[in-house]
């Protein structure tokens, strides 16, 4: 599997959330691309929100992007850190809500860095892109 290949277990159409989560745990960021309008989704859906098409092909998403918006969660659910930052990351073809591990600001470059787990659900984590 090269850097832009989809794992065999996720190939094709109809990406299930469990498969998306499995890939995330494997360090692979998957999305879907609509065969009808080329809209790209960062999390699994059964219908294209842009054209209502149902032919959503699993694709591998870019692993770097920039912070589109961010906020810090001060009042957190039980079992999570007291304070953490989340960001909408602009990956180019799509945007994705993710946890960010470093203090980041809008426009900062970030890279995919695995996942955070809450209850049984993993979510993507990004870190500030190393400089220099
Ligand atoms: Zn579409």
Tab-separated table of N, CA, C and O and ligand atoms in Angstrom:
chain	number	residue	atom	x	y	z
A	1	UNK	N	0.851	-1.198	0.000
A	1	UNK	CA	0.000	0.000	0.000
A	1	UNK	C	0.884	1.245	0.000
A	1	UNK	O	1.676	1.442	0.902
A	2	UNK	N	0.756	2.074	-1.017
A	2	UNK	CA	1.533	3.315	-1.063
A	2	UNK	C	0.762	4.426	-0.356
A	2	UNK	O	-0.364	4.223	0.101
A	3	UNK	N	1.374	5.592	-0.300
A	3	UNK	CA	0.834	6.697	0.508
A	3	UNK	C	-0.539	7.182	0.056
A	3	UNK	O	-1.246	7.804	0.820
A	4	UNK	N	-0.913	6.890	-1.209
A	4	UNK	CA	-2.235	7.360	-1.621
A	4	UNK	C	-3.195	6.218	-1.942
A	4	UNK	O	-4.265	6.431	-2.481
A	5	UNK	N	-2.823	4.992	-1.594
A	5	UNK	CA	-3.715	3.858	-1.829
A	5	UNK	C	-4.670	3.654	-0.657
A	5	UNK	O	-4.327	3.905	0.490
A	6	UNK	N	-5.840	3.141	-1.012
A	6	UNK	CA	-6.847	2.811	-0.010
A	6	UNK	C	-6.579	1.374	0.440
A	6	UNK	O	-6.319	0.501	-0.389
A	7	UNK	N	-6.628	1.089	1.761
A	7	UNK	CA	-6.442	-0.293	2.205
A	7	UNK	C	-7.475	-1.217	1.540
A	7	UNK	O	-8.611	-0.794	1.293
A	8	UNK	N	-7.086	-2.452	1.274
A	8	UNK	CA	-7.964	-3.400	0.572
A	8	UNK	C	-9.319	-3.536	1.270
A	8	UNK	O	-10.353	-3.655	0.618
A	9	UNK	N	-9.313	-3.494	2.606
A	9	UNK	CA	-10.568	-3.683	3.344
A	9	UNK	C	-11.529	-2.517	3.187
A	9	UNK	O	-12.682	-2.612	3.606
A	10	UNK	N	-11.054	-1.411	2.603
A	10	UNK	CA	-11.923	-0.229	2.477
A	10	UNK	C	-12.212	0.147	1.028
A	10	UNK	O	-12.919	1.119	0.770
A	11	UNK	N	-11.677	-0.627	0.075
A	11	UNK	CA	-11.842	-0.271	-1.337
A	11	UNK	C	-13.297	-0.322	-1.777
A	11	UNK	O	-14.090	-1.088	-1.239
A	12	UNK	N	-13.612	0.516	-2.755
A	12	UNK	CA	-14.937	0.464	-3.366
A	12	UNK	C	-15.831	1.590	-2.893
A	12	UNK	O	-15.373	2.667	-2.520
A	13	UNK	N	-17.127	1.309	-2.908
A	13	UNK	CA	-18.101	2.316	-2.491
A	13	UNK	C	-18.747	1.880	-1.178
A	13	UNK	O	-18.620	0.737	-0.752
A	14	UNK	N	-19.440	2.806	-0.545
A	14	UNK	CA	-20.186	2.466	0.662
A	14	UNK	C	-19.295	2.336	1.884
A	14	UNK	O	-19.319	1.326	2.580
A	15	UNK	N	-18.480	3.347	2.136
A	15	UNK	CA	-17.581	3.335	3.299
A	15	UNK	C	-18.396	3.379	4.599
A	15	UNK	O	-19.104	4.337	4.876
A	16	UNK	N	-18.282	2.308	5.393
A	16	UNK	CA	-18.973	2.261	6.685
A	16	UNK	C	-18.154	3.026	7.722
A	16	UNK	O	-16.930	3.097	7.629
A	17	UNK	N	-18.848	3.571	8.721
A	17	UNK	CA	-18.119	4.305	9.757
A	17	UNK	C	-17.088	3.420	10.434
A	17	UNK	O	-15.975	3.853	10.731
A	18	UNK	N	-17.425	2.146	10.671
A	18	UNK	CA	-16.496	1.229	11.342
A	18	UNK	C	-15.221	1.043	10.515
A	18	UNK	O	-14.127	0.903	11.071
A	19	UNK	N	-15.363	1.036	9.188
A	19	UNK	CA	-14.196	0.872	8.319
A	19	UNK	C	-13.346	2.147	8.329
A	19	UNK	O	-12.119	2.097	8.377
A	20	UNK	N	-14.031	3.286	8.291
A	20	UNK	CA	-13.326	4.570	8.383
A	20	UNK	C	-12.537	4.634	9.690
A	20	UNK	O	-11.370	5.044	9.719
A	21	UNK	N	-13.161	4.173	10.787
A	21	UNK	CA	-12.515	4.193	12.095
A	21	UNK	C	-11.341	3.218	12.146
A	21	UNK	O	-10.291	3.526	12.711
A	22	UNK	N	-11.509	2.038	11.541
A	22	UNK	CA	-10.423	1.060	11.505
A	22	UNK	C	-9.205	1.639	10.794
A	22	UNK	O	-8.065	1.518	11.250
A	23	UNK	N	-9.455	2.282	9.646
A	23	UNK	CA	-8.363	2.887	8.883
A	23	UNK	C	-7.687	3.986	9.708
A	23	UNK	O	-6.456	4.091	9.727
A	24	UNK	N	-8.495	4.777	10.391
A	24	UNK	CA	-7.934	5.846	11.208
A	24	UNK	C	-7.000	5.271	12.272
A	24	UNK	O	-5.905	5.784	12.505
A	25	UNK	N	-7.430	4.160	12.891
A	25	UNK	CA	-6.568	3.503	13.881
A	25	UNK	C	-5.303	2.968	13.240
A	25	UNK	O	-4.280	2.826	13.895
A	26	UNK	N	-5.368	2.636	11.937
A	26	UNK	CA	-4.192	2.161	11.194
A	26	UNK	C	-3.344	3.322	10.679
A	26	UNK	O	-2.377	3.115	9.943
A	27	UNK	N	-3.750	4.547	10.993
A	27	UNK	CA	-2.982	5.709	10.545
A	27	UNK	C	-3.302	6.150	9.133
A	27	UNK	O	-2.490	6.815	8.484
A	28	UNK	N	-4.478	5.761	8.641
A	28	UNK	CA	-4.883	6.099	7.278
A	28	UNK	C	-6.139	6.963	7.322
A	28	UNK	O	-7.142	6.590	7.934
A	29	UNK	N	-6.059	8.118	6.676
A	29	UNK	CA	-7.175	9.045	6.674
A	29	UNK	C	-7.990	8.842	5.397
A	29	UNK	O	-7.523	9.132	4.299
A	30	UNK	N	-9.206	8.293	5.570
A	30	UNK	CA	-10.044	8.005	4.414
A	30	UNK	C	-11.167	9.023	4.280
A	30	UNK	O	-11.634	9.597	5.261
A	31	UNK	N	-11.595	9.205	3.041
A	31	UNK	CA	-12.759	10.011	2.752
A	31	UNK	C	-13.509	9.370	1.599
A	31	UNK	O	-13.262	8.199	1.261
A	32	UNK	N	-14.420	10.112	1.025
A	32	UNK	CA	-15.183	9.594	-0.112
A	32	UNK	C	-15.238	10.665	-1.193
A	32	UNK	O	-15.298	11.857	-0.882
A	33	UNK	N	-15.254	10.198	-2.444
A	33	UNK	CA	-15.428	11.119	-3.563
A	33	UNK	C	-16.647	10.683	-4.360
A	33	UNK	O	-16.800	9.515	-4.704
A	34	UNK	N	-17.516	11.662	-4.634
A	34	UNK	CA	-18.733	11.390	-5.384
A	34	UNK	C	-18.404	11.156	-6.857
A	34	UNK	O	-17.734	11.975	-7.479
A	35	UNK	N	-18.887	10.027	-7.379
A	35	UNK	CA	-18.640	9.706	-8.793
A	35	UNK	C	-19.390	10.639	-9.725
A	35	UNK	O	-19.017	10.801	-10.885
A	36	UNK	N	-20.469	11.241	-9.222
A	36	UNK	CA	-21.302	12.081	-10.076
A	36	UNK	C	-20.809	13.528	-10.145
A	36	UNK	O	-20.843	14.140	-11.205
A	37	UNK	N	-20.386	14.099	-9.012
A	37	UNK	CA	-20.024	15.527	-9.018
A	37	UNK	C	-18.629	15.816	-8.485
A	37	UNK	O	-18.221	16.971	-8.413
A	38	UNK	N	-17.885	14.770	-8.080
A	38	UNK	CA	-16.510	14.884	-7.598
A	38	UNK	C	-16.378	15.591	-6.244
A	38	UNK	O	-15.281	15.944	-5.824
A	39	UNK	N	-17.508	15.813	-5.571
A	39	UNK	CA	-17.448	16.373	-4.219
A	39	UNK	C	-16.717	15.384	-3.314
A	39	UNK	O	-16.919	14.181	-3.424
A	40	UNK	N	-15.852	15.891	-2.427
A	40	UNK	CA	-15.090	15.030	-1.536
A	40	UNK	C	-15.572	15.228	-0.102
A	40	UNK	O	-15.764	16.354	0.356
A	41	UNK	N	-15.748	14.101	0.595
A	41	UNK	CA	-16.235	14.103	1.973
A	41	UNK	C	-15.136	13.592	2.903
A	41	UNK	O	-14.439	12.643	2.579
A	42	UNK	N	-15.045	14.198	4.077
A	42	UNK	CA	-14.015	13.801	5.035
A	42	UNK	C	-14.457	12.733	6.015
A	42	UNK	O	-13.630	12.110	6.667
A	43	UNK	N	-15.755	12.531	6.149
A	43	UNK	CA	-16.271	11.461	7.010
A	43	UNK	C	-17.355	10.725	6.235
A	43	UNK	O	-17.989	11.303	5.347
A	44	UNK	N	-17.573	9.447	6.561
A	44	UNK	CA	-18.461	8.618	5.736
A	44	UNK	C	-19.916	9.081	5.743
A	44	UNK	O	-20.482	9.390	6.782
A	45	UNK	N	-20.477	9.110	4.551
A	45	UNK	CA	-21.898	9.407	4.369
A	45	UNK	C	-22.439	8.401	3.345
A	45	UNK	O	-21.687	7.802	2.597
A	46	UNK	N	-23.744	8.241	3.322
A	46	UNK	CA	-24.316	7.328	2.334
A	46	UNK	C	-24.840	8.084	1.117
A	46	UNK	O	-25.095	7.488	0.069
A	47	UNK	N	-24.993	9.407	1.259
A	47	UNK	CA	-25.508	10.225	0.159
A	47	UNK	C	-24.611	11.463	0.024
A	47	UNK	O	-24.231	12.068	1.023
A	48	UNK	N	-24.299	11.849	-1.205
A	48	UNK	CA	-23.504	13.055	-1.444
A	48	UNK	C	-24.323	14.289	-1.039
A	48	UNK	O	-25.424	14.488	-1.540
A	49	UNK	N	-23.792	15.119	-0.120
A	49	UNK	CA	-24.548	16.304	0.287
A	49	UNK	C	-24.629	17.366	-0.809
A	49	UNK	O	-25.487	18.246	-0.754
A	50	UNK	N	-23.778	17.262	-1.820
A	50	UNK	CA	-23.784	18.263	-2.887
A	50	UNK	C	-24.805	17.953	-3.976
A	50	UNK	O	-25.444	18.861	-4.503
A	51	UNK	N	-24.954	16.663	-4.327
A	51	UNK	CA	-25.824	16.337	-5.470
A	51	UNK	C	-26.808	15.212	-5.168
A	51	UNK	O	-27.552	14.800	-6.058
A	52	UNK	N	-26.801	14.683	-3.947
A	52	UNK	CA	-27.654	13.561	-3.544
A	52	UNK	C	-27.318	12.253	-4.249
A	52	UNK	O	-28.074	11.287	-4.158
A	53	UNK	N	-26.163	12.212	-4.925
A	53	UNK	CA	-25.726	10.965	-5.550
A	53	UNK	C	-25.350	9.936	-4.500
A	53	UNK	O	-25.004	10.279	-3.373
A	54	UNK	N	-25.427	8.658	-4.885
A	54	UNK	CA	-25.137	7.587	-3.928
A	54	UNK	C	-23.875	6.806	-4.283
A	54	UNK	O	-23.556	5.825	-3.624
A	55	UNK	N	-23.168	7.237	-5.319
A	55	UNK	CA	-21.960	6.528	-5.705
A	55	UNK	C	-20.745	7.243	-5.101
A	55	UNK	O	-20.111	8.083	-5.726
A	56	UNK	N	-20.463	6.907	-3.849
A	56	UNK	CA	-19.369	7.544	-3.117
A	56	UNK	C	-18.210	6.559	-3.004
A	56	UNK	O	-18.307	5.547	-2.321
A	57	UNK	N	-17.129	6.868	-3.703
A	57	UNK	CA	-15.981	5.973	-3.777
A	57	UNK	C	-14.981	6.343	-2.679
A	57	UNK	O	-14.654	7.518	-2.489
A	58	UNK	N	-14.511	5.326	-1.974
A	58	UNK	CA	-13.544	5.559	-0.907
A	58	UNK	C	-12.215	6.038	-1.485
A	58	UNK	O	-11.679	5.435	-2.418
A	59	UNK	N	-11.699	7.117	-0.928
A	59	UNK	CA	-10.415	7.676	-1.363
A	59	UNK	C	-9.556	7.957	-0.132
A	59	UNK	O	-10.054	8.047	0.991
A	60	UNK	N	-8.293	8.115	-0.366
A	60	UNK	CA	-7.392	8.506	0.707
A	60	UNK	C	-7.277	10.030	0.693
A	60	UNK	O	-7.071	10.631	-0.362
A	61	UNK	N	-7.419	10.641	1.843
A	61	UNK	CA	-7.375	12.101	1.923
A	61	UNK	C	-5.927	12.583	2.076
A	61	UNK	O	-5.076	11.855	2.585
A	62	UNK	N	-5.684	13.838	1.683
A	62	UNK	CA	-4.374	14.430	1.965
A	62	UNK	C	-4.131	14.448	3.478
A	62	UNK	O	-5.079	14.517	4.262
A	63	UNK	N	-2.873	14.375	3.890
A	63	UNK	CA	-2.569	14.332	5.321
A	63	UNK	C	-1.996	15.654	5.829
A	63	UNK	O	-1.543	15.741	6.965
A	64	UNK	N	-2.002	16.672	4.978
A	64	UNK	CA	-1.599	17.980	5.470
A	64	UNK	C	-2.583	19.014	4.954
A	64	UNK	O	-3.231	18.829	3.926
A	65	UNK	N	-2.693	20.073	5.726
A	65	UNK	CA	-3.621	21.124	5.357
A	65	UNK	C	-3.366	22.346	6.202
A	65	UNK	O	-2.279	22.496	6.763
A	66	UNK	N	-4.385	23.198	6.285
A	66	UNK	CA	-4.217	24.344	7.160
A	66	UNK	C	-5.472	24.592	7.981
A	66	UNK	O	-6.568	24.168	7.601
A	67	UNK	N	-5.264	25.240	9.114
A	67	UNK	CA	-6.360	25.479	10.042
A	67	UNK	C	-7.332	26.482	9.429
A	67	UNK	O	-6.958	27.614	9.113
A	68	UNK	N	-8.564	26.040	9.241
A	68	UNK	CA	-9.620	26.890	8.686
A	68	UNK	C	-10.313	27.663	9.805
A	68	UNK	O	-10.634	28.833	9.662
A	69	UNK	N	-10.567	26.980	10.906
A	69	UNK	CA	-11.102	27.628	12.099
A	69	UNK	C	-10.706	26.784	13.288
A	69	UNK	O	-10.369	25.609	13.139
A	70	UNK	N	-10.714	27.364	14.464
A	70	UNK	CA	-10.331	26.597	15.647
A	70	UNK	C	-11.046	27.154	16.864
A	70	UNK	O	-11.479	28.294	16.871
A	71	UNK	N	-11.162	26.293	17.871
A	71	UNK	CA	-11.682	26.751	19.151
A	71	UNK	C	-11.110	25.859	20.237
A	71	UNK	O	-10.661	24.741	19.962
A	72	UNK	N	-11.108	26.355	21.446
A	72	UNK	CA	-10.635	25.570	22.575
A	72	UNK	C	-11.823	25.189	23.436
A	72	UNK	O	-12.644	26.040	23.791
A	73	UNK	N	-11.927	23.887	23.712
A	73	UNK	CA	-13.005	23.375	24.548
A	73	UNK	C	-12.562	23.506	26.004
A	73	UNK	O	-11.596	22.877	26.426
A	74	UNK	N	-13.254	24.348	26.742
A	74	UNK	CA	-12.886	24.597	28.144
A	74	UNK	C	-13.679	23.695	29.096
A	74	UNK	O	-13.193	23.312	30.142
A	75	UNK	N	-14.921	23.433	28.756
A	75	UNK	CA	-15.764	22.564	29.585
A	75	UNK	C	-15.889	21.244	28.834
A	75	UNK	O	-16.545	21.170	27.804
A	76	UNK	N	-15.205	20.210	29.334
A	76	UNK	CA	-15.040	18.979	28.565
A	76	UNK	C	-15.855	17.837	29.159
A	76	UNK	O	-16.174	17.846	30.344
A	77	UNK	N	-16.168	16.847	28.338
A	77	UNK	CA	-16.860	15.668	28.865
A	77	UNK	C	-15.973	14.933	29.865
A	77	UNK	O	-14.746	14.979	29.768
A	78	UNK	N	-16.604	14.236	30.776
A	78	UNK	CA	-15.867	13.432	31.745
A	78	UNK	C	-14.992	12.428	30.998
A	78	UNK	O	-15.428	11.813	30.025
A	79	UNK	N	-13.766	12.280	31.440
A	79	UNK	CA	-12.860	11.324	30.810
A	79	UNK	C	-11.937	11.945	29.784
A	79	UNK	O	-11.057	11.280	29.259
A	80	UNK	N	-12.133	13.217	29.485
A	80	UNK	CA	-11.234	13.894	28.546
A	80	UNK	C	-10.398	14.923	29.292
A	80	UNK	O	-10.687	15.279	30.436
A	81	UNK	N	-9.357	15.398	28.614
A	81	UNK	CA	-8.501	16.433	29.197
A	81	UNK	C	-9.346	17.628	29.621
A	81	UNK	O	-10.424	17.866	29.099
A	82	UNK	N	-8.818	18.378	30.585
A	82	UNK	CA	-9.534	19.544	31.092
A	82	UNK	C	-9.776	20.587	30.010
A	82	UNK	O	-10.736	21.336	30.056
A	83	UNK	N	-8.908	20.645	29.069
A	83	UNK	CA	-8.963	21.720	28.084
A	83	UNK	C	-8.301	21.180	26.816
A	83	UNK	O	-7.226	20.578	26.893
A	84	UNK	N	-8.958	21.327	25.704
A	84	UNK	CA	-8.303	20.889	24.466
A	84	UNK	C	-8.810	21.715	23.301
A	84	UNK	O	-9.855	22.368	23.377
A	85	UNK	N	-8.049	21.667	22.233
A	85	UNK	CA	-8.347	22.486	21.066
A	85	UNK	C	-8.818	21.589	19.917
A	85	UNK	O	-8.291	20.496	19.715
A	86	UNK	N	-9.832	22.056	19.235
A	86	UNK	CA	-10.273	21.381	18.016
A	86	UNK	C	-10.187	22.381	16.867
A	86	UNK	O	-10.207	23.592	17.090
A	87	UNK	N	-10.089	21.849	15.659
A	87	UNK	CA	-9.989	22.727	14.499
A	87	UNK	C	-10.705	22.101	13.317
A	87	UNK	O	-10.773	20.883	13.194
A	88	UNK	N	-11.239	22.942	12.473
A	88	UNK	CA	-11.642	22.507	11.148
A	88	UNK	C	-10.409	22.679	10.274
A	88	UNK	O	-9.874	23.790	10.152
A	89	UNK	N	-9.923	21.548	9.732
A	89	UNK	CA	-8.708	21.552	8.926
A	89	UNK	C	-9.099	21.525	7.455
A	89	UNK	O	-9.870	20.664	7.025
A	90	UNK	N	-8.575	22.467	6.710
A	90	UNK	CA	-8.805	22.517	5.261
A	90	UNK	C	-7.741	21.672	4.582
A	90	UNK	O	-6.560	22.024	4.587
A	91	UNK	N	-8.158	20.528	4.022
A	91	UNK	CA	-7.218	19.604	3.387
A	91	UNK	C	-7.106	19.843	1.886
A	91	UNK	O	-6.407	19.114	1.194
A	92	UNK	N	-7.802	20.840	1.370
A	92	UNK	CA	-7.822	21.075	-0.076
A	92	UNK	C	-9.139	20.601	-0.646
A	92	UNK	O	-10.074	21.386	-0.797
A	93	UNK	N	-9.272	19.285	-0.905
A	93	UNK	CA	-10.532	18.797	-1.464
A	93	UNK	C	-11.692	18.777	-0.472
A	93	UNK	O	-12.849	18.733	-0.877
A	94	UNK	N	-11.390	18.788	0.819
A	94	UNK	CA	-12.451	18.783	1.825
A	94	UNK	C	-11.934	19.396	3.114
A	94	UNK	O	-10.741	19.682	3.254
A	95	UNK	N	-12.849	19.607	4.049
A	95	UNK	CA	-12.490	20.085	5.385
A	95	UNK	C	-12.929	19.042	6.390
A	95	UNK	O	-13.929	18.359	6.187
A	96	UNK	N	-12.180	18.969	7.487
A	96	UNK	CA	-12.391	17.907	8.455
A	96	UNK	C	-12.250	18.471	9.856
A	96	UNK	O	-11.298	19.189	10.154
A	97	UNK	N	-13.197	18.122	10.732
A	97	UNK	CA	-13.083	18.509	12.140
A	97	UNK	C	-12.121	17.555	12.833
A	97	UNK	O	-12.264	16.336	12.709
A	98	UNK	N	-11.146	18.088	13.548
A	98	UNK	CA	-10.123	17.245	14.160
A	98	UNK	C	-9.655	17.837	15.473
A	98	UNK	O	-9.794	19.034	15.723
A	99	UNK	N	-9.104	16.986	16.318
A	99	UNK	CA	-8.402	17.459	17.499
A	99	UNK	C	-7.035	17.959	17.044
A	99	UNK	O	-6.421	17.366	16.155
A	100	UNK	N	-6.554	19.020	17.656
A	100	UNK	CA	-5.197	19.479	17.368
A	100	UNK	C	-4.384	19.413	18.651
A	100	UNK	O	-4.869	19.751	19.732
A	101	UNK	N	-3.157	18.924	18.516
A	101	UNK	CA	-2.344	18.644	19.696
A	101	UNK	C	-1.529	19.849	20.146
A	101	UNK	O	-1.100	19.917	21.279
A	102	UNK	N	-1.289	20.787	19.265
A	102	UNK	CA	-0.509	21.972	19.605
A	102	UNK	C	-1.427	23.185	19.555
A	102	UNK	O	-2.512	23.117	19.025
A	103	UNK	N	-0.957	24.267	20.143
A	103	UNK	CA	-1.713	25.515	20.017
A	103	UNK	C	-1.586	25.984	18.572
A	103	UNK	O	-0.484	26.239	18.091
A	104	UNK	N	-2.690	26.046	17.877
A	104	UNK	CA	-2.634	26.489	16.483
A	104	UNK	C	-3.602	27.654	16.282
A	104	UNK	O	-4.539	27.843	17.058
A	105	UNK	N	-3.338	28.411	15.229
A	105	UNK	CA	-4.191	29.531	14.870
A	105	UNK	C	-4.665	29.363	13.434
A	105	UNK	O	-4.087	28.584	12.667
A	106	UNK	N	-5.682	30.104	13.095
A	106	UNK	CA	-6.212	30.051	11.736
A	106	UNK	C	-5.088	30.333	10.734
A	106	UNK	O	-4.318	31.279	10.908
A	107	UNK	N	-4.999	29.465	9.724
A	107	UNK	CA	-3.978	29.624	8.688
A	107	UNK	C	-2.717	28.820	8.941
A	107	UNK	O	-1.898	28.658	8.036
A	108	UNK	N	-2.549	28.297	10.166
A	108	UNK	CA	-1.344	27.509	10.457
A	108	UNK	C	-1.358	26.201	9.666
A	108	UNK	O	-2.396	25.538	9.573
A	109	UNK	N	-0.197	25.789	9.134
A	109	UNK	CA	-0.112	24.468	8.494
A	109	UNK	C	-0.096	23.366	9.554
A	109	UNK	O	0.570	23.495	10.580
A	110	UNK	N	-0.854	22.311	9.285
A	110	UNK	CA	-0.933	21.175	10.209
A	110	UNK	C	-0.815	19.875	9.420
A	110	UNK	O	-1.103	19.835	8.218
A	111	UNK	N	-0.384	18.828	10.129
A	111	UNK	CA	-0.267	17.501	9.513
A	111	UNK	C	-0.992	16.463	10.360
A	111	UNK	O	-1.055	16.566	11.578
A	112	UNK	N	-1.502	15.458	9.666
A	112	UNK	CA	-2.202	14.341	10.299
A	112	UNK	C	-1.243	13.595	11.221
A	112	UNK	O	-0.109	13.298	10.851
A	113	UNK	N	-1.688	13.286	12.422
A	113	UNK	CA	-0.822	12.654	13.407
A	113	UNK	C	-1.597	11.625	14.228
A	113	UNK	O	-1.599	11.670	15.457
A	114	UNK	N	-2.298	10.744	13.562
A	114	UNK	CA	-2.963	9.668	14.278
A	114	UNK	C	-4.342	10.060	14.776
A	114	UNK	O	-5.048	10.828	14.134
A	115	UNK	N	-4.716	9.525	15.941
A	115	UNK	CA	-6.090	9.707	16.382
A	115	UNK	C	-6.167	9.876	17.886
A	115	UNK	O	-5.230	9.547	18.617
A	116	UNK	N	-7.273	10.403	18.316
A	116	UNK	CA	-7.612	10.411	19.738
A	116	UNK	C	-8.832	9.521	19.893
A	116	UNK	O	-9.640	9.386	18.975
A	117	UNK	N	-8.934	8.900	21.058
A	117	UNK	CA	-10.023	7.980	21.281
A	117	UNK	C	-10.916	8.510	22.395
A	117	UNK	O	-10.432	8.957	23.421
A	118	UNK	N	-12.208	8.493	22.154
A	118	UNK	CA	-13.149	8.821	23.219
A	118	UNK	C	-14.257	7.785	23.192
A	118	UNK	O	-14.892	7.588	22.154
A	119	UNK	N	-14.476	7.118	24.322
A	119	UNK	CA	-15.346	5.957	24.361
A	119	UNK	C	-14.864	5.000	23.269
A	119	UNK	O	-13.682	4.683	23.229
A	120	UNK	N	-15.689	4.544	22.359
A	120	UNK	CA	-15.180	3.596	21.354
A	120	UNK	C	-14.824	4.262	20.036
A	120	UNK	O	-14.488	3.589	19.075
A	121	UNK	N	-14.912	5.586	19.987
A	121	UNK	CA	-14.784	6.250	18.698
A	121	UNK	C	-13.464	7.002	18.549
A	121	UNK	O	-13.156	7.867	19.359
A	122	UNK	N	-12.716	6.668	17.513
A	122	UNK	CA	-11.508	7.440	17.256
A	122	UNK	C	-11.853	8.696	16.444
A	122	UNK	O	-12.813	8.711	15.670
A	123	UNK	N	-11.089	9.738	16.657
A	123	UNK	CA	-11.214	10.943	15.855
A	123	UNK	C	-9.835	11.362	15.391
A	123	UNK	O	-8.846	11.097	16.071
A	124	UNK	N	-9.742	11.977	14.214
A	124	UNK	CA	-8.424	12.340	13.697
A	124	UNK	C	-7.746	13.426	14.532
A	124	UNK	O	-8.403	14.298	15.093
A	125	UNK	N	-6.444	13.317	14.623
A	125	UNK	CA	-5.649	14.319	15.335
A	125	UNK	C	-4.618	14.917	14.371
A	125	UNK	O	-4.007	14.186	13.577
A	126	UNK	N	-4.453	16.218	14.468
A	126	UNK	CA	-3.442	16.917	13.680
A	126	UNK	C	-2.506	17.660	14.625
A	126	UNK	O	-2.887	18.010	15.738
A	127	UNK	N	-1.295	17.882	14.159
A	127	UNK	CA	-0.323	18.678	14.913
A	127	UNK	C	0.217	19.766	13.993
A	127	UNK	O	0.147	19.652	12.767
A	128	UNK	N	0.758	20.806	14.619
A	128	UNK	CA	1.373	21.874	13.837
A	128	UNK	C	2.486	21.283	12.983
A	128	UNK	O	3.268	20.444	13.452
A	129	UNK	N	2.543	21.698	11.721
A	129	UNK	CA	3.577	21.187	10.827
A	129	UNK	C	4.936	21.678	11.317
A	129	UNK	O	5.095	22.872	11.565
A	130	UNK	N	5.890	20.739	11.461
A	130	UNK	CA	7.218	21.167	11.912
A	130	UNK	C	7.822	22.172	10.929
A	130	UNK	O	7.665	22.011	9.713
A	131	UNK	N	8.458	23.193	11.441
A	131	UNK	CA	9.061	24.204	10.562
A	131	UNK	C	10.551	23.949	10.438
A	131	UNK	O	11.160	23.317	11.299
A	132	UNK	N	11.127	24.446	9.360
A	132	UNK	CA	12.563	24.363	9.152
A	132	UNK	C	13.043	23.044	8.650
A	132	UNK	O	12.428	22.205	8.122
B	1	LIG	ZN1	-22.181	14.444	-5.665
